[in-house]
Structures are given as C-alpha cells and as structure tokens.
Coordinates of C-alpha atoms and ligand atoms in Angstrom, one line a residue:
X1 CA 0.0 0.0 0.0
X2 CA 1.1 3.6 -0.6
X3 CA -0.4 7.0 -1.0
X4 CA 0.0 7.8 -4.7
X5 CA -3.3 7.7 -6.6
X6 CA -5.4 9.4 -9.3
X7 CA -8.1 11.7 -8.1
X8 CA -10.1 14.2 -10.3
X9 CA -8.1 13.1 -13.3
X10 CA -4.7 13.9 -11.8
X11 CA -2.0 12.0 -9.9
X12 CA -1.9 12.9 -6.2
X13 CA 0.5 12.2 -3.3
X14 CA -1.8 11.9 -0.3
X15 CA -4.1 15.0 -0.6
X16 CA -1.7 17.0 -2.8
X17 CA -2.1 17.1 -6.6
X18 CA 1.4 16.5 -8.0
X19 CA 0.7 19.1 -10.8
X20 CA 0.5 21.8 -8.1
X21 CA 3.9 20.8 -6.9
X22 CA 5.3 20.9 -10.4
X23 CA 3.8 24.4 -11.0
X24 CA 5.4 25.7 -7.8
X25 CA 8.7 23.9 -7.7
X26 CA 9.4 22.8 -11.3
X27 CA 11.0 19.5 -12.5
X28 CA 12.9 17.2 -12.0
X29 CA 11.3 16.8 -8.6
X30 CA 11.4 14.0 -6.0
X31 CA 8.2 13.7 -4.0
X32 CA 7.8 11.6 -0.9
X33 CA 4.7 10.5 1.1
X34 CA 5.1 10.7 4.9
X35 CA 2.0 8.4 5.3
X36 CA 3.7 5.7 3.2
X37 CA 6.9 5.8 5.2
X38 CA 4.9 5.5 8.4
X39 CA 2.7 2.7 7.1
X40 CA 5.7 0.7 6.0
X41 CA 7.6 1.1 9.2
X42 CA 4.7 0.4 11.4
X43 CA 3.6 -2.7 9.4
X44 CA 7.1 -4.3 9.6
X45 CA 7.5 -3.3 13.2
X46 CA 4.2 -4.8 14.2
X47 CA 4.8 -8.0 12.3
X48 CA 7.7 -8.7 14.7
X49 CA 5.9 -7.5 17.8
X50 CA 5.9 -11.0 19.4
X51 CA 9.7 -10.9 19.9
X52 CA 12.3 -8.5 21.1
X53 CA 13.3 -6.7 17.9
X54 CA 14.4 -3.4 16.4
X55 CA 13.8 -2.0 12.9
X56 CA 17.0 -0.3 12.0
X57 CA 16.2 1.6 8.8
X58 CA 19.0 1.3 6.2
X59 CA 19.9 5.0 5.7
X60 CA 21.5 4.4 2.4
X61 CA 18.1 3.9 0.7
X62 CA 17.0 7.5 1.4
X63 CA 19.0 9.7 3.7
X64 CA 17.1 13.0 3.5
X65 CA 17.1 14.6 7.0
X66 CA 13.3 14.9 7.1
X67 CA 12.9 11.3 6.2
X68 CA 15.3 10.3 9.0
X69 CA 13.5 12.5 11.5
X70 CA 10.2 11.1 10.6
X71 CA 11.5 7.6 11.2
X72 CA 13.4 8.5 14.4
X73 CA 10.1 9.8 15.8
X74 CA 8.5 6.5 15.1
X75 CA 11.3 4.9 17.2
X76 CA 13.3 3.5 14.4
X77 CA 17.0 2.5 14.8
X78 CA 19.3 3.1 11.9
X79 CA 21.7 0.9 9.9
X80 CA 24.5 3.2 8.7
X81 CA 27.4 2.5 6.4
X82 CA 29.6 5.6 6.8
X83 CA 30.5 8.4 9.2
X84 CA 28.5 10.7 7.0
X85 CA 25.3 8.7 7.5
X86 CA 25.7 8.8 11.3
X87 CA 26.2 12.5 11.1
X88 CA 22.9 12.8 9.2
X89 CA 21.1 10.5 11.7
X90 CA 22.3 12.7 14.6
X91 CA 21.4 15.9 12.8
X92 CA 17.9 14.5 12.3
X93 CA 17.5 13.7 16.0
X94 CA 18.2 10.0 15.8
X95 CA 19.9 8.1 18.6
X96 CA 23.4 6.6 18.0
X97 CA 22.8 4.0 20.6
X98 CA 20.1 2.6 18.2
X99 CA 22.5 2.6 15.2
X100 CA 24.7 -0.2 13.7
X101 CA 27.7 0.7 11.5
X102 CA 28.2 -1.7 8.6
X103 CA 30.4 -1.5 5.5
X104 CA 33.4 -3.2 4.0
X105 CA 35.9 -0.3 4.1
X106 CA 35.6 1.6 7.4
X107 CA 38.3 4.3 7.9
X108 CA 40.0 5.1 11.2
X109 CA 38.2 8.4 11.3
X110 CA 34.9 6.7 10.9
X111 CA 35.6 4.1 13.6
X112 CA 36.7 6.8 16.1
X113 CA 33.6 8.9 15.3
X114 CA 31.1 6.1 15.8
X115 CA 32.7 4.9 19.0
X116 CA 32.8 8.4 20.5
X117 CA 29.1 8.8 19.6
X118 CA 28.2 5.6 21.4
X119 CA 27.2 3.3 18.5
X120 CA 25.1 0.2 19.4
X121 CA 27.4 -2.1 17.3
X122 CA 29.9 -2.1 14.5
X123 CA 29.2 -4.9 12.0
X124 CA 32.6 -6.2 11.2
X125 CA 33.5 -7.7 7.8
X126 CA 36.9 -9.4 8.4
X127 CA 39.2 -10.4 11.2
X128 CA 41.7 -7.8 10.1
X129 CA 39.0 -5.2 10.6
X130 CA 38.3 -6.5 14.1
X131 CA 41.9 -6.3 15.0
X132 CA 42.0 -2.7 13.8
X133 CA 38.9 -1.7 15.7
X134 CA 40.4 -3.3 18.8
X135 CA 43.5 -1.1 18.4
X136 CA 41.5 2.1 17.7
X137 CA 39.2 1.5 20.7
X138 CA 42.2 0.8 22.9
X139 CA 43.7 4.1 21.9
X140 CA 40.5 5.9 22.8
X141 CA 40.2 4.0 26.1
X142 CA 36.8 2.6 24.9
X143 CA 35.4 -0.9 24.4
X144 CA 34.0 -1.4 20.9
X145 CA 30.7 -3.3 20.6
X146 CA 30.9 -5.5 17.5
X147 CA 29.1 -8.2 15.5
X148 CA 30.7 -10.1 12.7
X149 CA 28.9 -10.3 9.4
X150 CA 28.5 -13.9 8.3
X151 CA 28.3 -14.7 4.7
X152 CA 25.9 -17.7 4.6
X153 CA 26.5 -18.6 1.0
X154 CA 22.8 -18.5 0.1
X155 CA 21.6 -17.4 -3.3
X156 CA 19.2 -14.4 -2.9
X157 CA 18.0 -14.8 -6.5
X158 CA 18.1 -11.1 -7.2
X159 CA 20.1 -9.0 -9.7
X160 CA 23.8 -9.9 -9.5
X161 CA 24.9 -6.4 -8.4
X162 CA 22.7 -6.4 -5.3
X163 CA 23.3 -10.0 -4.3
X164 CA 25.6 -10.1 -1.3
X165 CA 25.2 -13.5 0.5
X166 CA 27.2 -15.8 -1.8
X167 CA 30.8 -16.7 -1.0
X168 CA 32.0 -15.0 -4.2
X169 CA 30.6 -11.6 -2.9
X170 CA 33.0 -9.3 -1.1
X171 CA 30.7 -9.2 2.0
X172 CA 31.1 -10.9 5.4
X173 CA 33.1 -13.8 6.7
X174 CA 32.6 -17.3 5.2
X175 CA 30.2 -19.4 7.2
X176 CA 32.9 -22.0 7.7
X177 CA 35.3 -19.5 9.2
X178 CA 33.1 -17.5 11.4
X179 CA 33.3 -19.6 14.6
X180 CA 37.1 -19.2 14.6
X181 CA 36.8 -15.5 14.0
X182 CA 34.7 -15.1 17.2
X183 CA 37.1 -17.3 19.1
X184 CA 40.1 -15.1 18.2
X185 CA 38.1 -11.9 18.6
X186 CA 37.0 -13.0 22.1
X187 CA 40.7 -12.6 23.1
X188 CA 41.0 -9.0 22.0
X189 CA 40.7 -6.8 25.1
X190 CA 38.9 -3.8 23.6
X191 CA 36.1 -5.6 21.9
X192 CA 32.7 -6.7 23.2
X193 CA 31.1 -9.5 21.2
X194 CA 27.6 -8.1 21.0
X195 CA 25.9 -9.8 18.1
X196 CA 25.9 -11.6 14.7
X197 CA 24.8 -10.0 11.4
X198 CA 24.0 -11.1 7.9
X199 CA 22.4 -9.6 4.8
X200 CA 22.0 -11.8 1.7
X201 CA 20.8 -9.2 -0.9
X202 CA 18.4 -6.6 -1.9
X203 CA 15.0 -6.7 -3.7
X204 CA 14.2 -10.3 -2.8
X205 CA 10.7 -11.0 -4.0
X206 CA 10.3 -14.5 -2.4
X207 CA 10.6 -15.5 1.2
X208 CA 12.5 -18.8 0.4
X209 CA 16.1 -17.4 0.5
X210 CA 15.4 -15.6 3.7
X211 CA 14.2 -18.8 5.3
X212 CA 17.1 -20.7 4.0
X213 CA 19.6 -18.2 5.4
X214 CA 17.9 -17.8 8.8
X215 CA 17.6 -21.6 9.2
X216 CA 21.3 -22.0 8.3
X217 CA 22.6 -19.3 10.6
X218 CA 20.2 -19.6 13.6
X219 CA 22.2 -22.5 15.2
X220 CA 25.4 -20.4 14.9
X221 CA 23.6 -17.5 16.7
X222 CA 22.5 -19.9 19.4
X223 CA 26.1 -21.2 19.9
X224 CA 27.5 -17.6 20.0
X225 CA 24.9 -16.7 22.6
X226 CA 25.9 -19.6 24.7
X227 CA 29.7 -19.1 24.3
X228 CA 30.0 -15.3 24.3
X229 CA 26.7 -14.0 25.5
X230 CA 25.9 -12.1 22.3
X231 CA 22.6 -10.2 22.6
X232 CA 21.4 -9.6 19.0
X233 CA 21.1 -11.3 15.7
X234 CA 20.6 -8.9 12.7
X235 CA 19.0 -10.6 9.7
X236 CA 19.7 -7.7 7.4
X237 CA 17.4 -6.0 4.9
X238 CA 16.4 -7.0 1.5
X239 CA 12.6 -7.2 1.4
X240 CA 11.5 -6.5 -2.2
X241 CA 8.9 -4.1 -3.3
X242 CA 6.5 -3.7 -6.2
X243 CA 8.0 -2.1 -9.2
X244 CA 6.0 -3.4 -12.2
X245 CA 2.5 -2.7 -11.0
X246 CA 3.4 0.0 -8.6
X247 CA 0.5 2.4 -9.0
X248 CA -2.2 -0.2 -8.7
X249 CA -0.5 -1.7 -5.6
X250 CA -1.3 1.4 -3.7
X251 CA -4.8 0.1 -3.2
X252 CA -5.5 -2.5 -0.5
X253 CA -7.8 -4.3 -3.0
X254 CA -4.9 -5.0 -5.4
X255 CA -3.2 -7.2 -2.8
X256 CA -6.2 -9.4 -2.2
X257 CA -6.7 -9.9 -5.9
X258 CA -3.2 -11.3 -6.5
X259 CA -3.1 -15.1 -6.9
X260 CA -1.4 -16.8 -4.0
X261 CA 1.6 -18.1 -6.1
X262 CA 2.5 -14.6 -7.2
X263 CA 1.5 -12.6 -4.2
X264 CA 4.3 -10.2 -3.3
X265 CA 6.2 -10.4 -0.1
X266 CA 4.4 -8.8 2.8
X267 CA 5.8 -8.1 6.3
X268 CA 3.3 -10.6 7.7
X269 CA 4.4 -13.4 5.4
X270 CA 8.1 -12.5 5.9
X271 CA 7.7 -12.6 9.7
X272 CA 5.6 -15.7 9.9
X273 CA 8.1 -17.6 7.7
X274 CA 11.1 -16.8 9.9
X275 CA 9.7 -16.2 13.4
X276 CA 9.4 -19.9 14.3
X277 CA 13.2 -20.2 13.9
X278 CA 14.1 -16.8 15.4
X279 CA 11.8 -16.9 18.5
X280 CA 13.5 -19.8 20.4
X281 CA 16.9 -18.0 20.1
X282 CA 15.9 -15.5 22.8
X283 CA 18.0 -12.9 21.0
X284 CA 17.1 -9.4 20.0
X285 CA 16.4 -9.5 16.3
X286 CA 17.5 -6.6 14.2
X287 CA 15.9 -5.8 10.8
X288 CA 17.7 -3.5 8.3
X289 CA 15.1 -2.6 5.7
X290 CA 15.8 0.2 3.3
X291 CA 13.8 -0.2 0.1
X292 CA 10.8 -1.8 1.8
X293 CA 10.3 1.4 3.9
X294 CA 11.3 4.0 1.3
X295 CA 10.9 2.5 -2.2
X296 CA 7.2 2.9 -2.8
X297 CA 7.1 6.2 -0.7
X298 CA 8.6 8.3 -3.5
X299 CA 8.3 9.3 -7.1
X300 CA 10.5 11.2 -9.5
X301 CA 8.6 13.8 -11.6
X302 CA 10.1 14.8 -14.9
X303 CA 8.8 16.9 -17.8
X304 CA 8.7 15.6 -21.4
X305 CA 10.7 18.1 -23.4
X306 CA 10.6 16.6 -26.9
X307 CA 9.3 13.8 -28.9
X308 CA 11.7 12.4 -31.5
X309 CA 10.5 9.9 -34.0
X310 CA 13.3 7.8 -35.4
X311 CA 13.0 5.2 -38.2
X312 CA 12.6 2.4 -35.7
X313 CA 11.7 4.1 -32.4
X314 CA 9.9 6.9 -30.7
X315 CA 11.9 8.7 -28.1
X316 CA 10.4 10.8 -25.4
X317 CA 13.1 13.1 -24.1
X318 CA 12.6 14.2 -20.6
X319 CA 14.4 16.6 -18.2
X320 CA 15.7 14.0 -15.9
X321 CA 17.7 10.8 -16.5
X322 CA 20.3 8.4 -15.2
X323 CA 22.0 11.2 -13.3
X324 CA 18.9 11.4 -11.0
X325 CA 17.7 7.8 -11.1
X326 CA 20.4 5.4 -12.1
X327 CA 18.5 2.1 -11.4
X328 CA 17.4 1.4 -15.0
X329 CA 20.9 1.9 -16.3
X330 CA 22.7 0.1 -13.5
X331 CA 20.5 -2.8 -12.5
X332 CA 18.0 -3.0 -15.4
X333 CA 15.6 -1.7 -12.8
X334 CA 12.0 -1.3 -13.9
X335 CA 10.1 1.8 -12.7
X336 CA 6.5 2.2 -13.8
X337 CA 5.9 5.4 -15.7
X338 CA 2.6 7.2 -15.5
X339 CA 1.5 10.7 -16.7
X340 CA 0.3 13.1 -14.0
X341 CA -2.8 13.7 -16.1
X342 CA -4.9 10.5 -16.0
X343 CA -4.7 8.7 -19.3
X344 CA -7.6 8.3 -21.6
X345 CA -6.4 4.8 -22.3
X346 CA -4.4 5.5 -25.5
X347 CA -0.9 4.0 -25.4
X348 CA 2.3 4.0 -27.5
X349 CA 5.6 2.1 -27.6
X350 CA 8.4 4.4 -26.6
X351 CA 11.9 4.8 -25.1
X352 CA 11.9 7.4 -22.3
X353 CA 15.4 9.0 -22.3
X354 CA 17.2 11.7 -20.5
X355 CA 19.6 14.6 -21.6
X356 CA 22.8 12.8 -20.6
X357 CA 25.3 12.1 -23.3
X358 CA 25.3 8.3 -22.8
X359 CA 23.2 5.6 -24.5
X360 CA 22.6 4.1 -21.1
X361 CA 20.6 7.2 -20.2
X362 CA 17.1 5.8 -20.4
X363 CA 14.2 5.2 -18.0
X364 CA 12.6 2.5 -20.3
X365 CA 13.1 1.0 -23.7
X366 CA 10.4 -0.3 -26.1
X367 CA 7.7 0.0 -23.4
X368 CA 4.0 0.4 -24.1
X369 CA 3.1 3.5 -22.1
X370 CA 0.1 5.8 -21.7
X371 CA 0.5 8.5 -24.3
X372 CA 2.0 11.8 -23.2
X373 CA 3.4 14.7 -25.1
X374 CA 6.0 17.4 -24.7
X375 CA 5.0 19.8 -21.9
X376 CA 3.4 17.1 -19.9
X377 CA 4.9 15.7 -16.7
X378 CA 5.3 12.0 -15.9
X379 CA 6.0 10.2 -12.7
X380 CA 8.6 7.4 -12.2
X381 CA 7.0 5.3 -9.5
X382 CA 8.8 3.5 -6.7
X383 CA 11.7 5.9 -6.7
X384 CA 11.9 6.6 -3.0
X385 CA 14.8 4.2 -2.4
X386 CA 18.1 4.4 -4.1
X387 CA 16.9 7.3 -6.2
X388 CA 18.1 10.7 -4.9
X389 CA 20.8 9.1 -2.8
X390 CA 22.5 7.8 -5.9
X391 CA 21.9 11.0 -7.9
X392 CA 24.9 12.9 -9.3
X393 CA 25.6 16.2 -11.1
X394 CA 27.0 14.4 -14.1
X395 CA 27.0 16.7 -17.2
X396 CA 26.7 19.5 -14.6
X397 CA 23.0 19.2 -14.1
X398 CA 22.0 20.5 -10.7
X399 CA 20.4 18.0 -8.3
X400 CA 16.6 18.0 -8.1
X401 CA 14.6 19.3 -5.2
X402 CA 12.8 17.0 -2.8
X403 CA 9.4 17.5 -1.3
X404 CA 7.8 15.7 1.7
X405 CA 4.0 15.5 1.6
X406 CA 2.1 14.9 4.8
X407 CA -1.7 14.9 4.3
X408 CA -2.5 18.2 2.6
X409 CA 0.8 19.8 3.4
X410 CA 3.9 19.7 1.2
X411 CA 7.3 20.9 2.4
X412 CA 10.5 21.4 0.5
X413 CA 13.0 19.1 2.3
X414 CA 15.9 19.8 0.0
X415 CA 16.2 22.8 -2.2
X416 CA 16.9 22.5 -5.9
X417 CA 20.6 23.0 -6.6
X418 CA 21.6 26.1 -8.5
X419 CA 24.5 26.5 -11.0
X420 CA 26.3 28.4 -8.2
X421 CA 25.9 25.3 -5.9
X422 CA 27.4 23.1 -8.5
X423 CA 30.8 24.9 -8.4
X424 CA 30.7 26.1 -4.8
X425 CA 33.5 23.8 -3.6
X426 CA 35.8 24.4 -6.5
X427 CA 38.5 27.0 -7.0
X428 CA 40.1 28.5 -10.1
Ligands
LLP1 N1 21.8 -4.1 5.2 C1 22.9 -4.2 4.5 C2 24.1 -4.7 5.1 C3 22.9 -3.8 3.2 O1 24.0 -3.9 2.4 C4 21.7 -3.3 2.6 C5 21.7 -2.8 1.2 C6 20.6 -3.2 3.4 C7 20.6 -3.6 4.7 C8 19.3 -2.6 2.9 O2 18.8 -3.4 1.9 P1 17.3 -3.2 1.3 O3 16.3 -3.5 2.5 O4 17.2 -1.8 0.9 O5 17.1 -4.1 0.2 N2 21.2 0.5 -5.0 C9 20.6 -0.8 -5.2 C10 20.4 -1.5 -3.8 C11 21.7 -1.6 -3.0 C12 21.5 -2.3 -1.7 C13 22.8 -2.2 -0.9 N3 22.7 -2.8 0.4 C14 19.3 -0.7 -5.9 O6 18.9 0.4 -6.3 O7 18.6 -1.7 -6.2

C-alpha cells in the first residue's frame, strides 16, 4: 500500500495534486509520502511484535534529513554505512545507541567517530578489521561493541549487483570460518562481542532465500549466545517491493486480488516464515530494511521536453535521467511510468530517455506507455529508495529538489541546486 493515486483526473500524493507541486517547484522533482513511510515502518515493526526486535532503517536507501527525522520519531533505529550517515542521523534527531555501523571499508576516522558517539554495534567484515577496531578502541580508552557479518552462501535470486550473501561476494566472513573469527576476537581486550549479522541481498521477492539463510545461521547464533553471551542477531534487509504494478499496488484491494503463487512479499508473510526459527533463540532480532520502507514512498517527476520519432523508435526526451535515477541503467531496474494527467487509455511504444550524453541514459526502452506529449509531466514510480541518494551532477545538471508530503501539506525538504551550488567547492 502507498499514497499515490489518481483523483479528479490527476495524480496525487496523499491529498496534494502533483501538478500543483510541479507548478510551484518545477521538475525534476522527487516527492515523498510521509504516510507511506509511516505505514511501511509500522507494518514491519508490528509483524515482529511477538519478539524482542528493532527495525534499523537502512539509511543508504534515502537519507534525507526529514525522512530520517520522521522515522526517528516512530522509534526507528538506523543501519549506517559511513560516518556521513551517522552525522545525518544525529542531525535528524536519531539516537546513535540505536545505530549499527556496517560497510566493508571503514576508515579510522569513521571508527573513532562512531565509537565516540556511542554506536550500538559495529558490524565487522573481516578479522583484520576486528583487530584494527580493537586497536583504535584501545587508543580511545573505549570498548568497541561488535558483531561479525557472516556470509551464509545463500543465493538471494536477485540482480547480481545487489546479491551479497554468496561466497563470491565481497561481504562478510565465510560461514565455515566465522566460529574461529569469534574465538580469536574474544581474546581481544577492547572488543565486546555483542551480536551476529547477515544480509543476503536486496530486492528479494520471495521468502525462500530468507528462510534458507535464517535456518542455516540460527544454530550459529545460538552457539554464540551460549559461548560469548551475544545479545542480538541482525537478519539484514532486502525485502523486495513492487516495481511493475506500482501504481495499482497502492490500493488495499490489489493485494487481495493477487493469486497466492505470485503474491508479493508482505511483512506478515516474511515474519511468519522466519519467526518460528528466530523466536527460540531468545536474542534481540534486528531488521535492516531500506527499500521496503522508502521505495514505494517516493516518485520522481520529470517533464517531457521533446518527442523524437526515429526510423525504428519513438523517443520521449525528458528533463531527468540516469543522473537522477540510475536504477534502470545500472540494474536494469523497472520503474513504472505514468503521466500526471490521468490517461484516456491511449498507449504507444516508446523509449523514455534523458539529456545525458550516454546511450545508457534511459528510463525505459520499447515500453508500451500511456500516451504523453512534450510539456506534460510523468512520474517514475517506486523511486523513494536508491533514487536521490544515488543522484549525481554528471554533465553538470543541478540536483533535483525533494518534497515531503504529509496529508494536505507539502514541504521542501531539499532545495533544488543552482548553478552556483554546482561549483561552490571548486577553485580556479
Ligand atoms: N543491510 C545491509 C548490510 C545492506 O547492504 C543493505 C543494502 C541493506 C541492509 C538494505 O537493503 P534493502 O532493504 O534496501 O534491500 N542500489 C541498489 C540497492 C543496493 C543495496 C545495498 N545494500 C538498488 O537500487 O537496487
């Protein structure tokens, strides 16, 4: 469910017509729905209410300060992967003692920063890193709370660039080597063995790989609790969202109409599949969802500038592109495209492309879309996660503005960049 829908012939976010936002703020424009963020967080949180747990939102998915503040107020913890992300969380009013720090390449400055701020746990990717954290913590006169990330060697069956839980991926410590890693780390004086972590991949649309990984790793978590008194087991993020039928999936009725075999993953089905294995552990269970919370909560609005009819294709050229939403170019990601003005039903096969000087700069290719013409604005659905956070100023296009809608209210939560902003840090 989400809060983007047609009403009176125009696409709305909650109670706000998106065309009003375009008139006031221009395009390209990211628009987020506060109600959708709240709904996603609350549904996932409630699905795990039977056990001690914490939803630690993966900041990397959408790190806008207002988004972080909204989630912090709901009681969310945060999964961060850099010093910069912790800085954002703190600025947004989040609590470092509800944050975990992950990532394969942590610098000394980052380790010092998170330890001084009182991070809940550092999720460690190798024994070498554990030894380094032990040294840094010792120099600061602190004890570093850590969890090793185990690589369970489970196929997440997702795009190869966002699959992380196979032994050929760079992440975590091999399942076979992890017990020895804990054994050696238990001898390091400035570490506290606080938990165990895993994350097998992103945009998983079936529950089976999660079940496989949890069942494989749960006995290890139980052993580590017995031997070292660890207190948490983080099962990572990765719950997939709807991209193909994104607009329709906003309605409750769409979900009940889906045949059981193809019904998308819901928090309830995710929780009920893994809770029987997790509950007996008696550990605090951490969840690190990013996309599930943010993905369907945002759209990218872009204006069609030109229509170009080639000999084999029709191109709709828009004022945004891979520099603002790189998912189609990088992961063959599908984002549903709908015009702001409700379609009369007429469709045409088009490529929607941006202004960037790269052939990879497209939002879709050979796709049958509702007809729209130059001067009209379209929405790329499900762009709330890994959209703006991955945007760049490539070709010196300023970054888009971001708006957060809450009911009938719309606030600019990030100003549009100007040309002056583009060169602000540079010198001649
Ligand atoms: N925890 C860890 C350790 C992660 O590496 C990630 C995502 C998450 C949690 C959150 O995963 P989520 O719940 O959002 O699936 N840019 C790509 C996705 C990269 C995901 C990286 N790690 C995309 O646009 O599809």
